[in-house]
Coordinates of C-alpha atoms in Angstrom, one line a residue:
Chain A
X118 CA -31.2 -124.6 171.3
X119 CA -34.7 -122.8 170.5
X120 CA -35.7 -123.2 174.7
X121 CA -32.0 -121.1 174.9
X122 CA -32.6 -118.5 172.4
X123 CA -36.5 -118.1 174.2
X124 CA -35.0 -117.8 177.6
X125 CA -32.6 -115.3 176.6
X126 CA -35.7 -113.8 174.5
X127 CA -37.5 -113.8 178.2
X128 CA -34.7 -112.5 179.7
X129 CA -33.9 -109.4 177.6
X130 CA -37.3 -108.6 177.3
X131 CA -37.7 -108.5 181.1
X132 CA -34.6 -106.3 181.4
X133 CA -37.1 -103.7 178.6
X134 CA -39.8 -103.9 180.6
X135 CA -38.0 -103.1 184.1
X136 CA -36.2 -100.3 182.1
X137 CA -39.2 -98.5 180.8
X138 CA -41.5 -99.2 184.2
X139 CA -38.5 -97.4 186.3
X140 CA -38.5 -94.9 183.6
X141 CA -41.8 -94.3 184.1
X142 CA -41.8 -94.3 188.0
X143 CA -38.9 -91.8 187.8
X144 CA -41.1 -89.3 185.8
X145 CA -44.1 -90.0 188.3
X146 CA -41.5 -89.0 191.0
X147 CA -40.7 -85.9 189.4
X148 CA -44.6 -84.8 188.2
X149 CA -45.3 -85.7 192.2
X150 CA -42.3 -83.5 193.4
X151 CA -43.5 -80.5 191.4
X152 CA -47.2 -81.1 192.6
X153 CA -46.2 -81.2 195.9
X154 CA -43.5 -78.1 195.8
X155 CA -46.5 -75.4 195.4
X156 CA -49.1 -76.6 197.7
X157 CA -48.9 -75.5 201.3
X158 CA -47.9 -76.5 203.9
X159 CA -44.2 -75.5 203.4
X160 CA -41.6 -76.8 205.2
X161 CA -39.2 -73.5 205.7
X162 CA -37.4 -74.9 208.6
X163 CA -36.5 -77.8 207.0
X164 CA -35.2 -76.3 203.7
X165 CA -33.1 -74.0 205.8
X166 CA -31.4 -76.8 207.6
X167 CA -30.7 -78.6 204.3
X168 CA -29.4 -75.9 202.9
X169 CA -26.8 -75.1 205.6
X170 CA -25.7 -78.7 205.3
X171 CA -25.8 -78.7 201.5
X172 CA -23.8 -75.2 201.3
X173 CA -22.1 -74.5 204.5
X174 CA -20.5 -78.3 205.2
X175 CA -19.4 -78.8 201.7
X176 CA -17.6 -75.6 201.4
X177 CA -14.1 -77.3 202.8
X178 CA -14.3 -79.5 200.1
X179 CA -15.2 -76.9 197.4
X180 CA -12.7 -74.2 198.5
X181 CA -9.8 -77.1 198.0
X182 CA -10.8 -78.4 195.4
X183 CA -11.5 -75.3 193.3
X184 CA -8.3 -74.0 194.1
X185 CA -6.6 -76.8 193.1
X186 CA -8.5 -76.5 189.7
X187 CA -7.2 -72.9 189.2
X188 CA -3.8 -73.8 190.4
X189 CA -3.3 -76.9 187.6
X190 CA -5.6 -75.7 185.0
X191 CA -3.1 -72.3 184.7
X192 CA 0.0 -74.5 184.6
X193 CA -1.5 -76.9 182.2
X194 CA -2.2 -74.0 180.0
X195 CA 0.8 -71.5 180.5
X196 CA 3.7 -73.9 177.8
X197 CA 0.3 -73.4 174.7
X198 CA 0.0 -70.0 175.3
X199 CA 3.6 -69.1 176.0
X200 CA 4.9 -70.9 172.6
X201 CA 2.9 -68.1 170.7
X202 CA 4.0 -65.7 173.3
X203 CA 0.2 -65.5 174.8
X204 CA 0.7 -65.8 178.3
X205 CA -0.7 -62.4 179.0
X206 CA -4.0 -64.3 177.9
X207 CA -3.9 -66.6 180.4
X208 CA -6.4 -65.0 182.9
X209 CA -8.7 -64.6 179.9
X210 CA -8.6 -67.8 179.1
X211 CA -8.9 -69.6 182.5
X212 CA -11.7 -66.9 183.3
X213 CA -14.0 -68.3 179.9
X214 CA -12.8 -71.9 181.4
X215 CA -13.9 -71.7 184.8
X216 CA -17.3 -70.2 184.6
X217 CA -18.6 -71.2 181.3
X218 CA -17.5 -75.1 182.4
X219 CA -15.1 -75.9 185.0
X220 CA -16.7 -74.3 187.8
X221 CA -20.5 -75.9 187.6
X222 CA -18.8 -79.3 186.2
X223 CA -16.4 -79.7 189.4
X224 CA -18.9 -78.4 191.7
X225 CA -21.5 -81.0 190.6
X226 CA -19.6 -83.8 190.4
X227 CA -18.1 -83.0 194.2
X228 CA -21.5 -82.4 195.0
X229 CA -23.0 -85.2 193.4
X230 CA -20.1 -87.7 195.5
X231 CA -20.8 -85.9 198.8
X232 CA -24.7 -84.8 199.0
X233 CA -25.8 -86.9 196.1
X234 CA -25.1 -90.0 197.7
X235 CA -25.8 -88.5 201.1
X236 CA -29.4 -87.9 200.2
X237 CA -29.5 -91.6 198.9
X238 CA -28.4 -93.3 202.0
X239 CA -30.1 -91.1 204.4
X240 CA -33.4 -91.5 203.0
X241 CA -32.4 -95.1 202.0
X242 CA -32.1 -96.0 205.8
X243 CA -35.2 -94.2 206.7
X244 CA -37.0 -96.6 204.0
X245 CA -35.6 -99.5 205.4
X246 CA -35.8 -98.4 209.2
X247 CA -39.6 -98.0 208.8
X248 CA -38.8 -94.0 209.1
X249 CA -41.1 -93.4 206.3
X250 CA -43.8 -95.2 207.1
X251 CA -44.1 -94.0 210.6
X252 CA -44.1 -90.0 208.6
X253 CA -47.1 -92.3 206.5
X254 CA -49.2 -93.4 209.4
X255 CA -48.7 -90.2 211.3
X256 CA -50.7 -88.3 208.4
X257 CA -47.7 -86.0 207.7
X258 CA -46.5 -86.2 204.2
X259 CA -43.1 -87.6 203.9
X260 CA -42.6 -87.0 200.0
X261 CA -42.8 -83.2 201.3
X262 CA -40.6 -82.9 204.2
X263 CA -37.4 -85.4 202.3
X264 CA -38.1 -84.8 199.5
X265 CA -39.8 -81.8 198.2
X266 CA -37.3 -80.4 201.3
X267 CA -33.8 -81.4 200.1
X268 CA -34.5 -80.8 196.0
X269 CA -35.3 -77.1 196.8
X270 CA -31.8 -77.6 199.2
X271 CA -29.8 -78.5 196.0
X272 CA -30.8 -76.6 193.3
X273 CA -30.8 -73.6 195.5
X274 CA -27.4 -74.5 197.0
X275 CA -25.6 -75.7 193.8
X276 CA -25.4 -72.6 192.1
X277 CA -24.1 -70.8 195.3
X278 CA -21.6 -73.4 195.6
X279 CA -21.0 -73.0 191.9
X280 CA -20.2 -69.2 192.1
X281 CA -18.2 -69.8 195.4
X282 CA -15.9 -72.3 193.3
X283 CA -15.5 -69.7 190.4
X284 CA -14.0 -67.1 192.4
X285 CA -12.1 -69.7 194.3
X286 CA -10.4 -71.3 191.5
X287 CA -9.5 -67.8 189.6
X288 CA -8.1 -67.0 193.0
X289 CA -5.7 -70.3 192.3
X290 CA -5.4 -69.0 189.1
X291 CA -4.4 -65.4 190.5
X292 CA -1.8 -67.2 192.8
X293 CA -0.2 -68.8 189.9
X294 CA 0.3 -66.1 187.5
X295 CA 1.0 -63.6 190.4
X296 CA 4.1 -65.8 190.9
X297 CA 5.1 -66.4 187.6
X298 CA 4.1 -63.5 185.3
X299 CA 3.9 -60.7 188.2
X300 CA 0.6 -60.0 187.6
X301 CA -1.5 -57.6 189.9
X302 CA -4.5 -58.8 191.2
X303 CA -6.0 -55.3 189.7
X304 CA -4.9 -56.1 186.2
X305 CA -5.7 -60.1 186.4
X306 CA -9.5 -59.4 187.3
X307 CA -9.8 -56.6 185.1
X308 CA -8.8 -58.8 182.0
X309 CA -10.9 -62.1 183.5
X310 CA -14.3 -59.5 183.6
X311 CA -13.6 -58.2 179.9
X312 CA -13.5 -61.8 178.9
X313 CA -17.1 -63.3 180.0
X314 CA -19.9 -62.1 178.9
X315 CA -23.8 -61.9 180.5
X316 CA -24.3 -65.1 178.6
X317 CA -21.5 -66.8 180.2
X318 CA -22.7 -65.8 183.4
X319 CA -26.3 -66.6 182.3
X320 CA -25.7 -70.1 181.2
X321 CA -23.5 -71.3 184.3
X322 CA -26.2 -70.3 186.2
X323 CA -29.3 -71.9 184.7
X324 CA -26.5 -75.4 184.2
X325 CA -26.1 -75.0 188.4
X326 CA -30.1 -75.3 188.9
X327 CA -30.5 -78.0 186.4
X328 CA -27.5 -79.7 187.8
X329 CA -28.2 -78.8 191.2
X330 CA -32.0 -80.0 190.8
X331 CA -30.5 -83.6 189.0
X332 CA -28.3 -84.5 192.1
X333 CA -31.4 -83.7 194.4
X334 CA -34.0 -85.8 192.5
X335 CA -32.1 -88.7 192.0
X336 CA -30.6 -88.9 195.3
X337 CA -34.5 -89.1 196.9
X338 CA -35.6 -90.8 194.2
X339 CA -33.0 -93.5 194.5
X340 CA -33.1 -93.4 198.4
X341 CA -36.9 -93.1 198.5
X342 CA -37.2 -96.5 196.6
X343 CA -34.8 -98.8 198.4
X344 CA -35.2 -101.6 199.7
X345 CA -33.7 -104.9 201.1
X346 CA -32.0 -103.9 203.9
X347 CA -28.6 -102.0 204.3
X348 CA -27.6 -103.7 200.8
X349 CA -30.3 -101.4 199.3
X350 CA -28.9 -98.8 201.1
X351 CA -25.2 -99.3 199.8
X352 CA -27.2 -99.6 196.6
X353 CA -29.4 -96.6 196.8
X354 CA -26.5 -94.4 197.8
X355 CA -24.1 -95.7 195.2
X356 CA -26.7 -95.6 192.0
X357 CA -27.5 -91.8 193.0
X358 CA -23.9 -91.2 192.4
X359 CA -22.9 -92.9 189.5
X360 CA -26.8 -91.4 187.7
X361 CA -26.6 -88.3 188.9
X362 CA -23.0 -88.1 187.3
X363 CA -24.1 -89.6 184.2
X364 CA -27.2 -87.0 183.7
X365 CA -24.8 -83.9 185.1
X366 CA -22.7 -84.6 181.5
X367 CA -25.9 -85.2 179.5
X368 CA -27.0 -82.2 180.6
X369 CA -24.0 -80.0 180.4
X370 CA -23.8 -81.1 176.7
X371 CA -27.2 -79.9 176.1
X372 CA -27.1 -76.7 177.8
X373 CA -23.8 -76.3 175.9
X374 CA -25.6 -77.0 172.3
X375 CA -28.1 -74.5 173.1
X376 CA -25.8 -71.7 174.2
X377 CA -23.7 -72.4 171.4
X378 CA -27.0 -71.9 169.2
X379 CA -27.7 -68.5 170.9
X380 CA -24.6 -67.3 170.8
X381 CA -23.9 -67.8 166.7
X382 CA -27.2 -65.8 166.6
Chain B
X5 CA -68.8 -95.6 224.7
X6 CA -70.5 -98.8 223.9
X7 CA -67.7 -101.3 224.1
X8 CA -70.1 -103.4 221.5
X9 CA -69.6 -100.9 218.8
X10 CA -67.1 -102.6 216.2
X11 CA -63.9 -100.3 215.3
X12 CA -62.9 -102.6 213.3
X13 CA -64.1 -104.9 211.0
X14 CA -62.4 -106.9 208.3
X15 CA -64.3 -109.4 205.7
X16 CA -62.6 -112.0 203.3
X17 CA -59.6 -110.3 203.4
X18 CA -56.9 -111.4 200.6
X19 CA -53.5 -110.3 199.8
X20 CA -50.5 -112.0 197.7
X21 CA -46.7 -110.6 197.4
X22 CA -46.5 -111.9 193.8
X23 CA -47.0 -116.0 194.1
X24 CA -46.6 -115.7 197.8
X25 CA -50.7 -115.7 199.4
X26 CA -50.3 -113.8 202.6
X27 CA -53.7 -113.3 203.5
X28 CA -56.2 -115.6 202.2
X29 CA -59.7 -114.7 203.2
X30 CA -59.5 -113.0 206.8
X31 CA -62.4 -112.3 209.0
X32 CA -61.9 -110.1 212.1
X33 CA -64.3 -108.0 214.4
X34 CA -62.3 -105.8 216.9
X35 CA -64.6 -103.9 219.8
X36 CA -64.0 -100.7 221.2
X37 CA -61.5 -100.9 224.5
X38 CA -60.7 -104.4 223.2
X39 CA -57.3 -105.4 223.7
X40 CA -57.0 -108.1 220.4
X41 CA -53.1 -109.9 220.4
X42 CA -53.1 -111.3 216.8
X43 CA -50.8 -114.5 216.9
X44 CA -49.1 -116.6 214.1
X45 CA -45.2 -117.8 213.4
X46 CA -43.1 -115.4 211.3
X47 CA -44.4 -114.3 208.1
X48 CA -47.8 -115.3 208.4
X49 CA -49.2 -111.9 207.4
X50 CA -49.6 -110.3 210.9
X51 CA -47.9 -107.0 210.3
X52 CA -49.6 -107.4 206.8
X53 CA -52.7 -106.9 208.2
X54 CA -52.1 -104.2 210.5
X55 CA -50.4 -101.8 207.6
X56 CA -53.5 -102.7 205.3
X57 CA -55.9 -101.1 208.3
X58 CA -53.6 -98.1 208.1
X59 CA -53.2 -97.9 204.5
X60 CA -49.5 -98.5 203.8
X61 CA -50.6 -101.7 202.0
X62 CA -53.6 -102.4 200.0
X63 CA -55.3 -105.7 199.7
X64 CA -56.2 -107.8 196.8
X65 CA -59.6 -108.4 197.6
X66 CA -62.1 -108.3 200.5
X67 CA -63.3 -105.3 203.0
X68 CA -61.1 -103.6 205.7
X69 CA -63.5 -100.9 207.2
X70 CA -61.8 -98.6 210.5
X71 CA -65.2 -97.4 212.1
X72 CA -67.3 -97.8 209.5
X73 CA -64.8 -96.4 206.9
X74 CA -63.5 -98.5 203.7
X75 CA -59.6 -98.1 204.7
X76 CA -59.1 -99.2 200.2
X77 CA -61.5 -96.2 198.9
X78 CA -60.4 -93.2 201.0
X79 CA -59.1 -90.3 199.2
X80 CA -55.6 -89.6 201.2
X81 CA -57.2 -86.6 202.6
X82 CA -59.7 -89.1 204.4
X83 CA -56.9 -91.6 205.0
X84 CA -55.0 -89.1 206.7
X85 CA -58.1 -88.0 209.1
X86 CA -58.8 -91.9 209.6
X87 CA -54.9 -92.3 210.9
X88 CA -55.2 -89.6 213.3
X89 CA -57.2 -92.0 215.1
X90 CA -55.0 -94.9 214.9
X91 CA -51.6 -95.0 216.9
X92 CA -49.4 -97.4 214.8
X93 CA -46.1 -98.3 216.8
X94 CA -43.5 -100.0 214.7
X95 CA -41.4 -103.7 215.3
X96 CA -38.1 -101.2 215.5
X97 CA -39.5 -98.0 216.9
X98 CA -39.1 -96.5 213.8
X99 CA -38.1 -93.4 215.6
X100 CA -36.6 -90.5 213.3
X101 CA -33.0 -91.1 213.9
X102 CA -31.8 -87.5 212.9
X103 CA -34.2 -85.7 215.5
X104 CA -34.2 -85.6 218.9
X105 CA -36.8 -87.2 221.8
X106 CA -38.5 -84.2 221.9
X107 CA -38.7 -83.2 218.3
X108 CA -39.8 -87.0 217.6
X109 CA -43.4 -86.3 219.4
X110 CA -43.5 -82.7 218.2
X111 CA -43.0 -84.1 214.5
X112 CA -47.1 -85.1 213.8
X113 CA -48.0 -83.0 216.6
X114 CA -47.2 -79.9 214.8
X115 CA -48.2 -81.0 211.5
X116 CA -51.4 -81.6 212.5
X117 CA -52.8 -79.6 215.5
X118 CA -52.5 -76.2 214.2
X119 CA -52.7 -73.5 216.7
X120 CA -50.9 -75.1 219.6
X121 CA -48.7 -72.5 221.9
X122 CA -45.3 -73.7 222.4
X123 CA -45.9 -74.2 226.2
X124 CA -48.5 -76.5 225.2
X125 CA -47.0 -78.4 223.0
X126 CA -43.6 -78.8 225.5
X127 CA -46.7 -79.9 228.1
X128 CA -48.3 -82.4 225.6
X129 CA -44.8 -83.9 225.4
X130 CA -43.5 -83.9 228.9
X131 CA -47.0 -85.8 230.3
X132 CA -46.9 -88.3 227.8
X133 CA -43.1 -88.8 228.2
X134 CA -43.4 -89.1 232.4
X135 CA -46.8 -91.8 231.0
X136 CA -44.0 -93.9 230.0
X137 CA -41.5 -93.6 232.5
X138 CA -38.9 -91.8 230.7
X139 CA -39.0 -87.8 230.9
X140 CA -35.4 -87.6 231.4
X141 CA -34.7 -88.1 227.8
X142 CA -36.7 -85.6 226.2
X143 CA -33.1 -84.3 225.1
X144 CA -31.8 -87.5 223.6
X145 CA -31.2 -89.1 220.6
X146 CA -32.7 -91.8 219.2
X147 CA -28.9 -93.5 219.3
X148 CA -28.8 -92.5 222.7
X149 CA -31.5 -94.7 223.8
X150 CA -31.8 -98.8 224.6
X151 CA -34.0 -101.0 222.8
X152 CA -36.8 -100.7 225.6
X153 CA -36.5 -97.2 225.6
X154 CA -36.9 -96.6 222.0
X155 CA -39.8 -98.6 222.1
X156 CA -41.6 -96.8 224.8
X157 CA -40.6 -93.7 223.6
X158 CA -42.8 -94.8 219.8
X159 CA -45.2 -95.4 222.0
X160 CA -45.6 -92.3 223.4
X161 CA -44.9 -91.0 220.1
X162 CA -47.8 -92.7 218.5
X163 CA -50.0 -91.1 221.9
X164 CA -49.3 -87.9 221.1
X165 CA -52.2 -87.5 218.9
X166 CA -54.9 -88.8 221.3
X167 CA -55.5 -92.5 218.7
X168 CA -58.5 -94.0 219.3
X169 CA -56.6 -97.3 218.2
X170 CA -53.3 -98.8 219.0
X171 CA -51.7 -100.9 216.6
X172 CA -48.6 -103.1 218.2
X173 CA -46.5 -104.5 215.9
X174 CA -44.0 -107.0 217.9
X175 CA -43.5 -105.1 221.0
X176 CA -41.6 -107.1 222.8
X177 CA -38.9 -108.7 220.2
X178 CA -35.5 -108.3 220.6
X179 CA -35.9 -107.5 224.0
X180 CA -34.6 -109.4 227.7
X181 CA -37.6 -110.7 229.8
X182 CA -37.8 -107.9 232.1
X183 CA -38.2 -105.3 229.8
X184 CA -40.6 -107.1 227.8
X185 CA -42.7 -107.5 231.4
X186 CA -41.9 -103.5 231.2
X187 CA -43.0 -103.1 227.8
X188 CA -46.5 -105.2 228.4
X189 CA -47.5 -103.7 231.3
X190 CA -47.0 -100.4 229.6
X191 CA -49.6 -101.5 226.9
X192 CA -52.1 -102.6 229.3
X193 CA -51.6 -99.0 231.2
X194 CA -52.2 -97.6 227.9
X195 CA -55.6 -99.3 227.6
X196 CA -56.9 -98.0 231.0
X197 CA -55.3 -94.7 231.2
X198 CA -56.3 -93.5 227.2
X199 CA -59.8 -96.3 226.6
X200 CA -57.8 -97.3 223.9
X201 CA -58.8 -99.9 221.4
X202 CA -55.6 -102.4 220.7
X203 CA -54.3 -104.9 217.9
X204 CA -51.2 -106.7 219.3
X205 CA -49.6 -108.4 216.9
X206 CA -46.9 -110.4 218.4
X207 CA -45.4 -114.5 218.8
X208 CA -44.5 -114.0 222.1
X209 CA -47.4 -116.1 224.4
X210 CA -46.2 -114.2 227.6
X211 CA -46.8 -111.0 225.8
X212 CA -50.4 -112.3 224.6
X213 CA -51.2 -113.6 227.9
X214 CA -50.5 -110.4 229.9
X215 CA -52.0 -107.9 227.3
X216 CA -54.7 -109.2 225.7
X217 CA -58.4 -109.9 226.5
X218 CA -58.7 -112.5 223.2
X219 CA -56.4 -113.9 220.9
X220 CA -56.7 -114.7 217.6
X221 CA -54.4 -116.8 215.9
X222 CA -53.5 -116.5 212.7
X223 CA -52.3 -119.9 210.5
X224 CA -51.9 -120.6 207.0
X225 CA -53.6 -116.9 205.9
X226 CA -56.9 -117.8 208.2
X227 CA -57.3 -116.6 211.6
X228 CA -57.3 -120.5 212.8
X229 CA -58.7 -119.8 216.2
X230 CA -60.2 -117.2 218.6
X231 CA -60.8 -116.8 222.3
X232 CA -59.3 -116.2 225.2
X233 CA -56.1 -117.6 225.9
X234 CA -57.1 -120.3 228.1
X235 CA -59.7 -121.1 225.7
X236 CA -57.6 -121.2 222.4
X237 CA -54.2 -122.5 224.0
X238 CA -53.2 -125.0 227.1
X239 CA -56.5 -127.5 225.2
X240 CA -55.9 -127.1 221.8
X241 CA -57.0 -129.3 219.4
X242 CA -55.0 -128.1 216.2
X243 CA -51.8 -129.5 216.2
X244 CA -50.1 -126.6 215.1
X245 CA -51.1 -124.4 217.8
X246 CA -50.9 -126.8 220.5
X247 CA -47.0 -126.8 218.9
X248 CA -46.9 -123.0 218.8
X249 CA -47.9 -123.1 222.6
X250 CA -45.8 -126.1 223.4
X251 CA -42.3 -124.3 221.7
X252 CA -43.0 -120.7 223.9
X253 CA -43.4 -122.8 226.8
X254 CA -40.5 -124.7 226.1
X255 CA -38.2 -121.7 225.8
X256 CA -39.3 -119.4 227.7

């Protein structure tokens, strides 16, 4: 009975230790990424090319997707409104939705599905194939071309994406409130400007970067540590999902506590 | 060159993957233009030994100096001038699977010989590509490419930096008999046509026999015996390398 309850002892306190020591080599990851991000030599080219297949080939997927947002979110909201006789607010209230949360939440978590785990398994693989090793021996500097490379490609891209979805969606919203209110599209952006302010604006933006710069650093962190094999690439790929997600709604709760402070200022 | 001078020299060398002992208390001299084929059954610390001399591992204990240099002390900076000089091709090619042929050898050459024109680097590529027999794919992708070809084409990746030492590391698994004739006589070409220094590390004793001037097997963390192949295999005392010898011959 006592061996049990000291093997289980052993146990959890392994599972604390493993915690805090990948804890603390996630934080090493991040203190080298911003070390490495201002020292020369700079790897343009590279950052480019991330950034065209960060942006540009997730933009199908956006476009849809943010329309669809606009689309149901107005239909969703037109019986509340419409039982007070409100639905002439409607474009002011999906307008306040969609950028101040909708638009960098859906974006991220798209983003964090497609590139996240797209960053994982590609530098997963390169781990496993020996990729990174042969960067190593070569005297390049691996940690600068993946890594330092495809973080700048997501935190730059994310908010680009982000705005992209915003106009997207209100377009959705446009569609459906053209139809059913005979709205102008004149009248329905006019009344979605007058309802955000430079704060809303202000605060999706700096929520893109943070989220943008989450989905980047976990995918290389969680690709740049694999190992054993393809299952650590299936691995690699799928935790940089599923964490990236999880910090994206940690985050947007902060960022929303802190604008929320500012704003009863 | 003085083909005395010692490029390589290795001490007491120890290193343990947790309880597993790898390497328990190496000694090694490599000379310059030596072609050294390092021999031993699967994990016996072989590739371990070759990625301590170009810092991807670090050992436990003991001295690994790459002329005259402590590989364990070196700032990166130094590390990374001290693996300029060593050509490292990997078991799988390790070839960067998004890039092309051609943007595979410009990868370190670009990154570290500033100044190059684009003509010479496109001229750097193409010689060292027809060296290997395979200037015809300088447009290809790694996917695009059999197992020989990958590996001639790390080869030639590893060349493109002028090494002083080659490091093999299983050249010829995984591939059929001809190539791996293919894939030896490539090494020894290397040798002659670049003076380099070579480390084979490999279980193959066809592969040994054809590339290497002295072998140097590796049993139980210990480099067990040395010599030249006739000297260390057909008359073996050690019944475990007698065995080693006796299963190659056998199957191949």
């Amino acid at each position: 009975m006592a061996d049990q309850a000291s093997t289980r002892k052993n146990v959890f306190s392994k599972k604390i230790d493993k915690f805090f020591t990948g804890l603390a080599d996630a934080w090493n990851f991040v203190k080298r990424f911003f070390q490495e991000v201002f020292i020369p030599p700079y790897e343009f080219k590279e950052v480019i090319q991330q950034c065209y297949r960060i942006g540009v080939e997730s933009l199908p997927l956006i476009s849809l997707t943010g329309f669809i947002v606009g689309v149901v979110f107005t239909n969703q909201s037109r019986p509340s409104l419409s039982e007070f006789g409100a639905t002439s607010w409607l474009p002011a209230l999906i307008s306040i939705a969609v950028v101040r949360a909708m638009g960098p939440l859906v974006t991220a978590l798209i983003a964090a599905g497609k590139v996240g785990s797209g960053i994982g398994a590609e530098i997963g693989s390169m781990k496993v194939t020996e990729q990174i090793d042969a960067m190593e021996v070569s005297a390049t500097n691996p940690f600068k071309f993946l890594v330092v490379t495809r973080v700048l490609a997501t935190t730059f891209m994310i908010p680009v994406l982000v705005m992209y979805t915003d106009f997207v969606a209100l377009m959705g919203a446009f569609v459906n409130v053209n139809t059913n209110e005979l709205v102008s599209i004149s009248t329905f952006f006019v009344q979605v400007f007058d309802a955000i302010t430079f704060l809303d604006i202000f605060s999706s933006i700096l929520k893109s970067l943070l989220f943008g710069f989450t989905i980047g650093i976990v995918g290389c962190y969680k690709g740049y540590n694999s190992s054993k094999g393809t299952e650590g690439v299936g691995r690699a790929a799928n935790a940089s999902v599923v964490i990236a997600m999880f910090l994206i709604f940690i985050e947007e709760l902060l960022v929303l506590q802190i604008v929320t402070a500012i704003r009863s200022l | 060159m003085d083909k005395r001078e010692k490029v390589v020299v290795v001490r007491n060398l120890y290193k343990s993957f947790g309880d597993l002992d790898v390497l328990k208390g190496v000694d090694l001299d490599l000379h310059r233009e030596e072609n050294l084929v390092v021999l031993g059954r699967s994990g016996t610390g072989k590739s371990v030994l070759i990625k301590i001399m170009v810092g991807l591992l670090r050992q436990d204990s003991g001295s690994m100096e790459v002329f005259g240099q402590e590989v364990s002390t070196l700032s990166l900076k130094d590390l990374n001038k001290l693996r300029l000089k060593i050509g490292f091709s990997f078991q799988n090619s390790a070839l960067y699977d998004s890039m092309t042929v051609r943007e595979n050898m410009e990868f370190p050459l670009v990154r570290n010989i500033k100044n190059l024109s684009k003509k010479e680097i496109s001229m750097r590529i193409e010689e060292l590509l027809e060296a290997v027999g395979l200037p015809h794919t300088i447009n290809q992708m790694p996917s695009e490419l059999s197992g020989g070809q990958k590996k001639r084409i790390g080869v030639a990746r590893t060349l493109v930096l002028n090494p002083e030492v080659m490091l093999y590391d299983e050249p010829t698994a995984g591939l059929d008999p001809i190539t791996c004739v293919e894939i030896n006589n490539l090494i020894q070409e290397v040798r002659d046509r670049y003076k380099t220094t070579s480390i084979v590390i490999t279980h193959d004793l066809a592969c040994a026999k054809q590339t290497g001037d002295r072998m140097a097997v590796l049993l139980d963390g210990q480099f067990r015996a040395f010599g030249t192949f006739d000297e260390v295999f057909p008359l073996a005392e050690d019944q475990r390398i007698k065995s080693f010898y006796d299963y190659n011959f056998i199957y191949s």
